[in-house]
Coordinates of C-alpha atoms in Angstrom, one line a residue:
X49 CA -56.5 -34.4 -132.1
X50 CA -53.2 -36.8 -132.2
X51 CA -52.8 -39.0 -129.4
X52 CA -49.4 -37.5 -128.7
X53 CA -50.7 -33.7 -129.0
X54 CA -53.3 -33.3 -125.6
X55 CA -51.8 -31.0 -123.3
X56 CA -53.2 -31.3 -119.6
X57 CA -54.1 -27.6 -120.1
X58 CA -56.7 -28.9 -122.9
X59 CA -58.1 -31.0 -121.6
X60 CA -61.4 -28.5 -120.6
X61 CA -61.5 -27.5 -124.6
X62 CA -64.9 -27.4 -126.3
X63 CA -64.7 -29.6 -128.3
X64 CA -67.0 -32.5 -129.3
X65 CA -64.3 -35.3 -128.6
X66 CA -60.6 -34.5 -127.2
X67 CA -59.4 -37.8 -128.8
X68 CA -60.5 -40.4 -131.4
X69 CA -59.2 -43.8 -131.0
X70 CA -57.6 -46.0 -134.1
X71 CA -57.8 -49.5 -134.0
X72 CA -54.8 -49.3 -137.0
X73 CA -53.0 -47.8 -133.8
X74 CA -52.7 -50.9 -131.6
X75 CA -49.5 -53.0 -131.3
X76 CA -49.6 -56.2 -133.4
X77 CA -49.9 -59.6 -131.4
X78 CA -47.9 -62.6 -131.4
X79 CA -48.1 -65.8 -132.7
X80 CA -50.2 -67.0 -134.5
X81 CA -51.9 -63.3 -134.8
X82 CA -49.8 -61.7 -136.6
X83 CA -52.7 -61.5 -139.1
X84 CA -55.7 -60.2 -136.7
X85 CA -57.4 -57.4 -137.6
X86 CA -59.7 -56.1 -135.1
X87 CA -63.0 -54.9 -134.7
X88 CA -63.7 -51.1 -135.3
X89 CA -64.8 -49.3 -132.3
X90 CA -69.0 -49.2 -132.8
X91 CA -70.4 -45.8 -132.6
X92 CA -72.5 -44.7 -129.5
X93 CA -76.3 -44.4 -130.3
X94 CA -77.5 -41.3 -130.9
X95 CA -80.2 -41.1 -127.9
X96 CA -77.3 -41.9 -126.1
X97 CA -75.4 -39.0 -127.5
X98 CA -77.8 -36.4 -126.9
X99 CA -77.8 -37.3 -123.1
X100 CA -74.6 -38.5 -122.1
X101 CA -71.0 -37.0 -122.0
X102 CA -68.3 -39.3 -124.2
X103 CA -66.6 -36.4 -125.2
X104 CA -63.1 -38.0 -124.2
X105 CA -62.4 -40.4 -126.4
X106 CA -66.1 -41.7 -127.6
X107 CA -66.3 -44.6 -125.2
X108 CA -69.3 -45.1 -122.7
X109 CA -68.7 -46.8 -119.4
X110 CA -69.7 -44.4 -117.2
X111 CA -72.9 -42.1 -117.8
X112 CA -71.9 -38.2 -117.0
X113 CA -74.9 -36.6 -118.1
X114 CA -74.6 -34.4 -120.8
X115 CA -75.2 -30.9 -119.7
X116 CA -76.0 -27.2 -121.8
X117 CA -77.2 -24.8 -118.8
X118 CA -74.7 -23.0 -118.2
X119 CA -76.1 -22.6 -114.2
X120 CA -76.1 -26.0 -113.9
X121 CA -72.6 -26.4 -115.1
X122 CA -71.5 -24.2 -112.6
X123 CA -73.6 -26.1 -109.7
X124 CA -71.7 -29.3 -111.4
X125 CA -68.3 -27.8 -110.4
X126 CA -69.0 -26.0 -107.1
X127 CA -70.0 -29.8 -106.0
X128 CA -66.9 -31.2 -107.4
X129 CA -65.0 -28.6 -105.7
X130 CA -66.8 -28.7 -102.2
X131 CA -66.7 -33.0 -103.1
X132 CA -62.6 -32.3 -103.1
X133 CA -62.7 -30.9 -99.8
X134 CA -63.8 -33.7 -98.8
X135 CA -61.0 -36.0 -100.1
X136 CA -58.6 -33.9 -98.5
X137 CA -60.3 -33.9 -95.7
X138 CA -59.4 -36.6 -92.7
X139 CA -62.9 -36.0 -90.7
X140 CA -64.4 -37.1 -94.2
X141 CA -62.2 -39.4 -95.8
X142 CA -61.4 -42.4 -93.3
X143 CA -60.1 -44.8 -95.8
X144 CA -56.8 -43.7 -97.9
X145 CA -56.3 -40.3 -97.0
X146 CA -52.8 -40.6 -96.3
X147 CA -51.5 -42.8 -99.0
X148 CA -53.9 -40.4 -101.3
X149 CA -52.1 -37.3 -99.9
X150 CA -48.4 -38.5 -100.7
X151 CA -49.3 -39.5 -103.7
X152 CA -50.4 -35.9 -104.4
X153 CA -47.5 -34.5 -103.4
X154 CA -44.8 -37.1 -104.2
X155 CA -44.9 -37.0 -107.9
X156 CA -41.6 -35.8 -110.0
X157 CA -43.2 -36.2 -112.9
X158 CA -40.5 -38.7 -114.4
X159 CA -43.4 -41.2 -116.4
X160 CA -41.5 -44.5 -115.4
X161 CA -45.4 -45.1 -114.1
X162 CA -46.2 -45.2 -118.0
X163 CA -43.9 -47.9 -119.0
X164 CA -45.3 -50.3 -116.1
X165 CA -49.1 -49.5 -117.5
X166 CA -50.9 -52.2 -120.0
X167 CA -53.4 -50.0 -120.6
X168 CA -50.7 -46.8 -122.2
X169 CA -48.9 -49.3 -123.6
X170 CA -51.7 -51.2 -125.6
X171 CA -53.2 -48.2 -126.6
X172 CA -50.4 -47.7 -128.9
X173 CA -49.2 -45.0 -126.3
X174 CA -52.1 -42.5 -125.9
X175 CA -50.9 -39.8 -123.8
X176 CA -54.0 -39.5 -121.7
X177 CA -54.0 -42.5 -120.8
X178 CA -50.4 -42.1 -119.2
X179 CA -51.1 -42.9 -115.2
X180 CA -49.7 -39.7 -114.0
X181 CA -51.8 -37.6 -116.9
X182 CA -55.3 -37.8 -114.6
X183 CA -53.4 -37.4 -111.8
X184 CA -51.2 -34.4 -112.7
X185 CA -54.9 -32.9 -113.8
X186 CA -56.2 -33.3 -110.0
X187 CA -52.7 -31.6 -108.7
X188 CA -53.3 -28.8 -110.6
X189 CA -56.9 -28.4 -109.4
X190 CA -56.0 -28.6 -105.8
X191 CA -52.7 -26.2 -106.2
X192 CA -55.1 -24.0 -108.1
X193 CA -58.7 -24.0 -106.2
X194 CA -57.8 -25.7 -102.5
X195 CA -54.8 -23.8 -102.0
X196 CA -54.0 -19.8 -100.2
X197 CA -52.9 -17.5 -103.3
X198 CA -53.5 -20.7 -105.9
X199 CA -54.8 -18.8 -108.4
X200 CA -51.5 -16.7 -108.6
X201 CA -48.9 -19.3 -107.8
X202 CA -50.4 -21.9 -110.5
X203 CA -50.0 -19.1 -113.3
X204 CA -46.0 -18.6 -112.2
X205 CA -45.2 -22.2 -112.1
X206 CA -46.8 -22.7 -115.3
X207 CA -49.1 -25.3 -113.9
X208 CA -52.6 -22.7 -114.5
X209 CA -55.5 -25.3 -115.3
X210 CA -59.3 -23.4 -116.1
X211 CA -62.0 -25.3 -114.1
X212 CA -65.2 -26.1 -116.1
X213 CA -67.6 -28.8 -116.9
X214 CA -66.3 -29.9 -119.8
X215 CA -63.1 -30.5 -117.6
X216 CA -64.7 -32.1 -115.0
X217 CA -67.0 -34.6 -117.1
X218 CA -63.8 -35.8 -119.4
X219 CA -62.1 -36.4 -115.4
X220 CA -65.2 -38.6 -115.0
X221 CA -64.6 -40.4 -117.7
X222 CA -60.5 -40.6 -117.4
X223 CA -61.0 -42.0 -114.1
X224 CA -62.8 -45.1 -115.8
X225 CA -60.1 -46.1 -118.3
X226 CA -57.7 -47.4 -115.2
X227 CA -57.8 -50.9 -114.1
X228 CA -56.7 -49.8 -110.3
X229 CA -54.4 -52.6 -111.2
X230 CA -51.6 -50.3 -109.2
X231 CA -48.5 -52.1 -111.2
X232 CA -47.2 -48.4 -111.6
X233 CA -47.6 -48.0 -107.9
X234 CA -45.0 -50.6 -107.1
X235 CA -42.7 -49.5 -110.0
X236 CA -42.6 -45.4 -109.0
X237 CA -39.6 -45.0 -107.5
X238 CA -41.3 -42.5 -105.3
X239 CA -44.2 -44.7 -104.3
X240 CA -47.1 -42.3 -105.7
X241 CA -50.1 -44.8 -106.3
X242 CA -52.0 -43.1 -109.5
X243 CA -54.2 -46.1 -109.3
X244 CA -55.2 -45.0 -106.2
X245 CA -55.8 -41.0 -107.2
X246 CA -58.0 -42.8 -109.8
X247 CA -59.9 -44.6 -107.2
X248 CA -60.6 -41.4 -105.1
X249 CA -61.8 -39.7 -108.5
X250 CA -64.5 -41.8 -108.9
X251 CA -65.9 -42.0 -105.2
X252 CA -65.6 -38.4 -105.6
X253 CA -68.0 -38.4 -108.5
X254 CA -69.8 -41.3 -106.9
X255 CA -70.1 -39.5 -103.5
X256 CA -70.7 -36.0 -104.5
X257 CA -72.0 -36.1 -108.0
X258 CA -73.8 -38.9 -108.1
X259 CA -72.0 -40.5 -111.0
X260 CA -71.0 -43.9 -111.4
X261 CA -71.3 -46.5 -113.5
X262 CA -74.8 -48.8 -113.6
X263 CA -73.3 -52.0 -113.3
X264 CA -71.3 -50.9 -110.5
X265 CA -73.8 -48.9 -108.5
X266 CA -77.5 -49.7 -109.5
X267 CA -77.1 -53.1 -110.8
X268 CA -74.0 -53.8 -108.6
X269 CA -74.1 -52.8 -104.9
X270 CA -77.6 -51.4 -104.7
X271 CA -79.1 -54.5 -106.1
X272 CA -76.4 -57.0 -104.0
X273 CA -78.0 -55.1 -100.4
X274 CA -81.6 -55.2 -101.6
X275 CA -82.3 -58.2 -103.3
X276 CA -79.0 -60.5 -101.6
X277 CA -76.8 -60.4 -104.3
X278 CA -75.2 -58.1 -107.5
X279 CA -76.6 -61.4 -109.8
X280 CA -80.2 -60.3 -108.2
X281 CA -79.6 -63.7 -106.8
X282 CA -82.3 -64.2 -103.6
X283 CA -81.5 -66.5 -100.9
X284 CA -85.1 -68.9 -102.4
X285 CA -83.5 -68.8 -105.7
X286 CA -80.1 -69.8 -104.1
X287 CA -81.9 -73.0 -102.4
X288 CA -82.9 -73.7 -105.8
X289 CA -79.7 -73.4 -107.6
X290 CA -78.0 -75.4 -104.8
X291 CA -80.2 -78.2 -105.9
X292 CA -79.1 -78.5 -109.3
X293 CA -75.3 -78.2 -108.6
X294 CA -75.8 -81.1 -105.9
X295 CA -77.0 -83.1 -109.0
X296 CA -74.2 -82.0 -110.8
X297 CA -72.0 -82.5 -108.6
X298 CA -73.1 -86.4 -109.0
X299 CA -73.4 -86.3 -112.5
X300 CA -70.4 -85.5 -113.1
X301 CA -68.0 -87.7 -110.2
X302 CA -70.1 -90.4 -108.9
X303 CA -70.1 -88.6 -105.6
X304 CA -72.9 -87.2 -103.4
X305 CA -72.2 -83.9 -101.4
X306 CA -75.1 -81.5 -99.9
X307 CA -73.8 -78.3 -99.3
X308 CA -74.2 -77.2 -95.9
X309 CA -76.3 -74.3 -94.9
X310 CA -76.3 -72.1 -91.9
X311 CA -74.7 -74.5 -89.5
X312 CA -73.8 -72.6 -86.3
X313 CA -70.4 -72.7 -85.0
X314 CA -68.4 -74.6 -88.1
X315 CA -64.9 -73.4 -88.5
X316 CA -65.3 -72.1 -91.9
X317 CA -67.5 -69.9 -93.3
X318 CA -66.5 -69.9 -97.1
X319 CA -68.3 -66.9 -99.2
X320 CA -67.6 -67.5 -102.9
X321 CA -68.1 -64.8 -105.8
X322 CA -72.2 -64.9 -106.7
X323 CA -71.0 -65.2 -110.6
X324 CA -69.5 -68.7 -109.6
X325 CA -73.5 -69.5 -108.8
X326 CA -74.6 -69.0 -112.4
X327 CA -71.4 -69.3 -114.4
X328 CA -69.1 -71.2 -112.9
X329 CA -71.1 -74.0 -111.0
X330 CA -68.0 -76.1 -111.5
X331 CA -66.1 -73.8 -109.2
X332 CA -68.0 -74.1 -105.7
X333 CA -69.0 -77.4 -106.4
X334 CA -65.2 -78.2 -106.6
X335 CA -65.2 -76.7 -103.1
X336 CA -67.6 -79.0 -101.7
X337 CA -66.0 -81.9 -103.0
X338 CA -62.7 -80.4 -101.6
X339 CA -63.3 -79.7 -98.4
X340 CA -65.9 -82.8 -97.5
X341 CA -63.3 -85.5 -98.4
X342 CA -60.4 -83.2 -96.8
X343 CA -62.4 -83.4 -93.8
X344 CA -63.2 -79.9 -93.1
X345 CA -65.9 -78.1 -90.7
X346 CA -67.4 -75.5 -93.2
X347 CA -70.9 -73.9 -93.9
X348 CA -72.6 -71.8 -96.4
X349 CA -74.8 -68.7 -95.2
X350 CA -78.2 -68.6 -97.4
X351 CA -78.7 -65.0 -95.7
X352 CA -78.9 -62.2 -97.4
X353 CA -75.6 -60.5 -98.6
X354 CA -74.2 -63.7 -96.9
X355 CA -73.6 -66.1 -99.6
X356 CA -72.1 -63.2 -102.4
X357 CA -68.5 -62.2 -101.4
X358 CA -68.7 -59.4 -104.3
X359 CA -68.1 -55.8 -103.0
X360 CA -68.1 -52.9 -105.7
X361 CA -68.2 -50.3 -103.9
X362 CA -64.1 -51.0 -103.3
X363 CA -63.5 -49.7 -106.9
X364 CA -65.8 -46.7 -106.5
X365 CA -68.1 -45.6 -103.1
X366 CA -66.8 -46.1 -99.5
X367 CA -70.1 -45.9 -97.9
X368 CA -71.3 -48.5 -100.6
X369 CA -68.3 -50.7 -99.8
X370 CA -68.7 -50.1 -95.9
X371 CA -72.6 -51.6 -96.1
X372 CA -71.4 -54.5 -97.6
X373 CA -68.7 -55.8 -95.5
X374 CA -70.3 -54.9 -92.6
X375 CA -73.1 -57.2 -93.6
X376 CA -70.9 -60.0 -94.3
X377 CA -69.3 -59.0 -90.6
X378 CA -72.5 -59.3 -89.1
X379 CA -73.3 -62.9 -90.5
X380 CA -69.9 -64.3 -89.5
X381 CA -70.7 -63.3 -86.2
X382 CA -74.2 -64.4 -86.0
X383 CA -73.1 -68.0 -87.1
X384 CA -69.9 -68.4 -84.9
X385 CA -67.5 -69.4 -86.9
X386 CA -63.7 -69.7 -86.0
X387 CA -63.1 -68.1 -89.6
X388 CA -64.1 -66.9 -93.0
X389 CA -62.4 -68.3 -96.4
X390 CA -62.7 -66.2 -99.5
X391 CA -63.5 -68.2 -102.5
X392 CA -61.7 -67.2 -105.5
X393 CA -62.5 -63.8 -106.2
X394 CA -59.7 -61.1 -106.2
X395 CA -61.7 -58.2 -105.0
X396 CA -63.5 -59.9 -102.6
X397 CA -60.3 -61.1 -100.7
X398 CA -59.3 -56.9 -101.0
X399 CA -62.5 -55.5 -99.5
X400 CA -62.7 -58.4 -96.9
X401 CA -59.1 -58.5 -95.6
X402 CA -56.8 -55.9 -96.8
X403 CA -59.2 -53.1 -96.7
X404 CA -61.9 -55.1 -94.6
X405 CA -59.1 -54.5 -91.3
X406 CA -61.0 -50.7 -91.1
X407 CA -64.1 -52.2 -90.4
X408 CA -63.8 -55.8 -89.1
X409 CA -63.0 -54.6 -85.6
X410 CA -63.8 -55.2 -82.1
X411 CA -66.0 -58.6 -81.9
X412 CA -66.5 -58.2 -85.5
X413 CA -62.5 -58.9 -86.0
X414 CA -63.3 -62.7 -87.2
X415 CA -59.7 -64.1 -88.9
X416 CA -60.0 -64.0 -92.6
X417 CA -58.1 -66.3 -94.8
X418 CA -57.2 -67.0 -98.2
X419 CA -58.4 -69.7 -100.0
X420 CA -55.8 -70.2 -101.3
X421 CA -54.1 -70.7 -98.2
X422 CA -57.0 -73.1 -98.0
X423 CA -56.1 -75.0 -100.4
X424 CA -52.5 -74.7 -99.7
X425 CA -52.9 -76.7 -96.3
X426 CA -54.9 -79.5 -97.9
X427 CA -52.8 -80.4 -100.7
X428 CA -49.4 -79.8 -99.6
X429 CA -50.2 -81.8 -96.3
X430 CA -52.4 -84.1 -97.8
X431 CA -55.3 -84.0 -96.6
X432 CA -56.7 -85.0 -100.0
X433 CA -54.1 -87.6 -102.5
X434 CA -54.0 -86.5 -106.1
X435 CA -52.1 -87.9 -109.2
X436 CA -50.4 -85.2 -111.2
X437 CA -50.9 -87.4 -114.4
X438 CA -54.5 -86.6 -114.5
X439 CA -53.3 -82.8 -115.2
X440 CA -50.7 -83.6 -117.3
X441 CA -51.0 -80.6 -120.0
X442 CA -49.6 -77.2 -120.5
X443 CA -50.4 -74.9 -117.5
X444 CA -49.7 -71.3 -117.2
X445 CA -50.9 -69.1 -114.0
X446 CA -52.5 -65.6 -114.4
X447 CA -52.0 -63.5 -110.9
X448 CA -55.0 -61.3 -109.9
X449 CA -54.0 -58.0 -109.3
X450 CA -55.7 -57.9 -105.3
X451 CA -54.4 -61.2 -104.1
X452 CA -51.1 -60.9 -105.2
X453 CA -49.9 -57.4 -105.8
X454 CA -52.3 -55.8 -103.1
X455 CA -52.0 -58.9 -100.5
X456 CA -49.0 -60.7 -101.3
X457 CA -50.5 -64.2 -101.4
X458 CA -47.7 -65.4 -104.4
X459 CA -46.7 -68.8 -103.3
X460 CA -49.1 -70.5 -101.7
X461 CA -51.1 -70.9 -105.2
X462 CA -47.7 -72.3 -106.7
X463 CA -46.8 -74.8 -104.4
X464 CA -50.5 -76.3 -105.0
X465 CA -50.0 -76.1 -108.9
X466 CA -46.4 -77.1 -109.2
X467 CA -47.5 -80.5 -107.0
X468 CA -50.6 -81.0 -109.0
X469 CA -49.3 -79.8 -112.6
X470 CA -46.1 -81.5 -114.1
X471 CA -46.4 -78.9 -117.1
X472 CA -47.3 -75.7 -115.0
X473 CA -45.3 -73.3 -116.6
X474 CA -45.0 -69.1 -115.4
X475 CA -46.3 -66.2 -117.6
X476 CA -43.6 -63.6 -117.9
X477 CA -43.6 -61.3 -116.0
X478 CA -45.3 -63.5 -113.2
X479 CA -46.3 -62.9 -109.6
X480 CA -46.3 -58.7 -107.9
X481 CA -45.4 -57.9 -111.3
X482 CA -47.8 -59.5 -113.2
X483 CA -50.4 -57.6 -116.3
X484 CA -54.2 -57.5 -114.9
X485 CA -56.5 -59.3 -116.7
X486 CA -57.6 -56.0 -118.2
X487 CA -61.5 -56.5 -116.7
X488 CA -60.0 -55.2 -112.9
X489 CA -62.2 -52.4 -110.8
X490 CA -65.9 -53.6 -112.1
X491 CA -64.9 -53.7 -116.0
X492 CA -65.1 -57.4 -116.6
X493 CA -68.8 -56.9 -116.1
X494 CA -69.5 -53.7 -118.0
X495 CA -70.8 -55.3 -121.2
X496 CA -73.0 -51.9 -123.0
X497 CA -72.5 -49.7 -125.5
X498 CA -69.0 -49.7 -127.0
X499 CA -66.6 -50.3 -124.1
X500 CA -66.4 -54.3 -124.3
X501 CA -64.1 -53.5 -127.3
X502 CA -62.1 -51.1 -125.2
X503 CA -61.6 -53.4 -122.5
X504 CA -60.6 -56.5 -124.8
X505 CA -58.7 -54.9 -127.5
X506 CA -56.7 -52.4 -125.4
X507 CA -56.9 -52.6 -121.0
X508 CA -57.4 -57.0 -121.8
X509 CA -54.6 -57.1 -125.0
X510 CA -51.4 -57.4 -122.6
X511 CA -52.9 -60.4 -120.9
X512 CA -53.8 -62.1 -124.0
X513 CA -50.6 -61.6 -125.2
X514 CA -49.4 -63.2 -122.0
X515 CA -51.4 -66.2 -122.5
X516 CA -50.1 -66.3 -125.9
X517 CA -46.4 -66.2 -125.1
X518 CA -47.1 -68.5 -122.3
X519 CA -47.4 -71.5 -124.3
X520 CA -44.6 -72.7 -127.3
X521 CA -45.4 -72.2 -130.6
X522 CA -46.2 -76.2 -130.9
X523 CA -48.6 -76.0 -127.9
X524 CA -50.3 -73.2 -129.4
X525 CA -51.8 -75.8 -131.9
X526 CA -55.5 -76.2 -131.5
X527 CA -54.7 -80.0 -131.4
X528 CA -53.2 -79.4 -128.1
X529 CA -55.0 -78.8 -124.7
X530 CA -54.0 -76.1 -122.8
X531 CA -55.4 -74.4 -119.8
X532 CA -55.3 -70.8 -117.7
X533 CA -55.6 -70.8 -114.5
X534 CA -57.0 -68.1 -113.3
X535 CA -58.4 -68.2 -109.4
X536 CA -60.9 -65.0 -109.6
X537 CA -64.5 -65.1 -110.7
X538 CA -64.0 -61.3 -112.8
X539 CA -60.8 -62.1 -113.9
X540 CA -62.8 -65.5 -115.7
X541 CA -65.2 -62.9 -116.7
X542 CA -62.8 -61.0 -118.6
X543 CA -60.2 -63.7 -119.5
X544 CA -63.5 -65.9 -121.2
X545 CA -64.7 -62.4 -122.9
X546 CA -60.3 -62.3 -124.5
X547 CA -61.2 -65.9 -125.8
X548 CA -64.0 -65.6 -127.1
X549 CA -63.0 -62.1 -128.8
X550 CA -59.8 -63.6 -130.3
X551 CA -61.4 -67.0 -131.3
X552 CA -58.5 -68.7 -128.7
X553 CA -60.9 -71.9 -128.6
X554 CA -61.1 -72.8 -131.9
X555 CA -57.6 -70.8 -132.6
X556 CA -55.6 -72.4 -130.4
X557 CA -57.7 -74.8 -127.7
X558 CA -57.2 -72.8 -124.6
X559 CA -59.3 -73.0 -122.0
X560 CA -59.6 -71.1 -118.4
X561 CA -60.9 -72.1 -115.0
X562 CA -59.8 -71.7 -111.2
X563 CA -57.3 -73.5 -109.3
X564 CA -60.2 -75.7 -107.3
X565 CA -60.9 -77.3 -110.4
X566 CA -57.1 -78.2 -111.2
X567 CA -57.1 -80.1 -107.8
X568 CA -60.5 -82.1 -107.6
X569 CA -59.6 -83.1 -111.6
X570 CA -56.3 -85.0 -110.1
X571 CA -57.6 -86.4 -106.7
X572 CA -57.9 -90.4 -106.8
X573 CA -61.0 -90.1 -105.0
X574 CA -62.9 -88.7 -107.6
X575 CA -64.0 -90.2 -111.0
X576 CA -61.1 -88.7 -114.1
X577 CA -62.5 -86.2 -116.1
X578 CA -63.7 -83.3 -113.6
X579 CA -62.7 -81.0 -116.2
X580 CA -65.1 -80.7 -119.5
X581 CA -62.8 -79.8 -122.4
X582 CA -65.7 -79.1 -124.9
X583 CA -67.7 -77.1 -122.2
X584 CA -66.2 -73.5 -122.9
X585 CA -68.1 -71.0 -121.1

């Protein structure tokens, strides 16, 4: 089927796939790729096939098993439909059930949504893809099934939509090829949030069905409360690693800094992203060195849950989510500390603050801050001297999505980089209106099967074009150094995985990090060179 010819009333066809993806399709980049060719979507094993459901558009992210009895179908969507209920419900859902309602009923079906989404638009314009095109499937559902004469008003308006498995498993699916970046929240003029209805879809299927993606459930939130950490990082092997970074950290400036552990009553507890641990060493170690010579009254927590700020169960499970922050809650508490600071991870600053407000309450309610914020106060009042020199190469700024267009934290970040940076430079657009990195909601880590060349060729292409158009066409020569800054351990994820993909190393010599590392690699009082040019990771 064309990707212009699916009509929301075929979307429960029996057929093998609704829609075959061409990579022929995809808009061309800039300069200097006007030439790239990219990879052809790989094929799905055949034992993978014969159990699983891809029969949306071939790609596997999310396992919806693949089901022939025709009973069991039928079980499938009386637990869907008994699962809606629930959405709608406000005993059940305690989260976003009002934003989620007017949303629902707000739409006027007018598609400005589309034009604000990267994912639509890099697609080369695939009408299921369109924001409002899951949503408008949902509507339809409840104005059909949840609703006093549905049945009879939904075949007058023209709206009628047939309920089935096949339906339901490509609504699985659907839900899992939005970012929840929310950029077409902010541009409908009528406020509906369609990354939102995305969001409920999947804890829907999460909830209710059981369905959800591994690396987001088993190997994401199960594996962070049982074993300390979605890295299956344990508090021993933690010690460990501490170790080594400690060396590093002395390798590489000169300096000595232990990382404090458990210390009762310090004003900070900082929680970083557990991928910093065994990616990004450079990161928290930067942190150290930061807040040691700034002066600063800060501990670590080697509990469990403690020392990983990553929460997936806010892109998919509410109960999931709920377990976790209250966990990291309960060891702020237990330690005393005047507050908590959220290393840079986007998510984590979401579930903790924004969304963490429903569950931080009472004696719980410890103040939350930004560190960027952080970072702000140390810098701009310096606490810490720096010479700009020492970063004195192109700059450019990407904005993840749940610090700035979910929490509004725009300048802070700015001030520090245009201080620090004498060639910091915006992406266009910039700030609430920025492109996601294209890994957002748990896809920077989904690495199986054939959605890695989803995510970078079509939800990751607008920010690499970004990063492209970011820099002059001079700069972009692989004789210059250039650098993304990039504050958010999945955004790195995904932003490394749209380097590596489009050869931007060796193409053009761009690298990535966060904004710690900018700052340590200009203070006076560390040795020059913080920042390992040949080290791409």
């Amino acid at each position: 089927m064309k990707k212009n010819d699916i009509d929301v009333k075929e979307f429960g066809k029996k057929v093998d796939q609704l829609f075959e993806l061409n990579v022929e399709d995809l808009p061309k980049l800039p300069y200097p790729y006007e030439d790239w060719v990219d990879k052809v979507y790989p094929d799905v094993s055949e034992a993978r096939k014969e159990s699983t459901d891809i029969s949306l558009d071939g790609i596997l992210n999310v396992a919806v098993p693949k089901i022939e009895d025709a009973e069991e179908k039928a079980k499938m969507v009386a637990n869907f439909l008994e699962g809606l209920k629930k959405l709608l419900s406000k005993e059940d859902n305690w989260t976003f059930l009002k934003p989620f309602l007017l949303s629902l009923d707000n739409c006027v079906g007018c598609n400005t949504c589309s034009g604000a989404c990267p994912v639509f638009e890099e697609s080369g314009e695939v009408d299921i893809y369109r924001p409002l095109f899951r949503s408008e499937i949902l509507r339809r559902i409840i104005k059909k099934y949840n609703s006093p004469m549905g049945t009879i008003t939904a075949k007058i308006s023209g709206h009628d939509i047939e309920l089935n498995w096949e339906l339901i498993a490509r609504l699985a699916q659907l839900a899992y090829r939005c970012t929840l970046c929310r950029r077409c929240a902010q541009t409908c003029p009528m406020g509906v949030d369609n990354g939102l209805i995305s969001r409920e879809i999947r804890k829907l299927f999460s909830m209710e069905l059981g369905i959800s993606p591994q690396e987001l459930h088993e190997d994401g939130t199960i594996k962070q409360l049982e074993t300390g950490s979605s890295t299956g990082l344990s508090p021993v092997a933690l010690m460990d690693l501490m170790e080594f970074a400690e060396e590093d950290i002395t390798d590489r400036t000169g300096l000595e800094h232990k990382f404090p552990f458990d210390k009762s009553g310090a004003d900070i507890l900082l929680i970083h992203n557990a991928g910093e641990f065994l990616s990004w060493p450079e990161n928290l170690e930067a942190f150290a060195i930061l807040f040691d010579i700034a002066g600063l009254s800060w501990t670590l927590s080697s509990e469990q849950v403690g020392y990983d700020s990553v929460n997936y169960g806010l892109f998919y499970d509410d109960a999931q989510y709920a377990k976790v922050t209250l966990k990291h809650a309960e060891i702020a508490k237990k330690l005393g500390v005047r507050k908590v600071v959220l290393g840079e991870c986007g998510h984590a600053h979401k579930a903790t603050m924004a969304i963490g407000d429903k569950v931080w309450v009472g004696e719980s309610n410890i103040p939350r801050e930004s560190c960027l914020v952080t970072m702000e106060d140390i810098v701009m009042n310096e606490k810490v001297m720096v010479d700009p020199e020492r970063n004195n190469f192109p700059v450019t700024y990407h904005d993840p999505c749940n610090v700035t267009r979910s929490m509004g934290i725009v300048e802070p970040q700015r001030r520090v980089l245009r201080k620090i940076c004498p060639q910091f430079r915006e992406m266009t657009p910039h700030g609430v209106d920025n492109y996601c990195c294209g890994g957002g909601s748990g896809f920077a880590i989904m690495q199986s099967h054939n959605f890695p060349e989803w995510k970078l060729q079509i939800s990751g292409r607008k920010k690499f074009r970004q990063i492209l158009e970011a820099f002059t066409k001079e700069e972009l020569d692989p004789g210059v150094r250039k650098y993304v800054c990039a504050p958010c351990s999945n955004c790195k994820g995904q932003i490394r995985d749209l380097l590596t993909y489009y050869e931007a190393w060796d193409r053009c010599q761009i690298l990535y990090g966060g904004l710690v590392e900018l700052i340590i690699n200009c203070m006076v009082d560390v040795r020059e060179g913080y920042i390992e040019w040949d080290d791409f990771h």
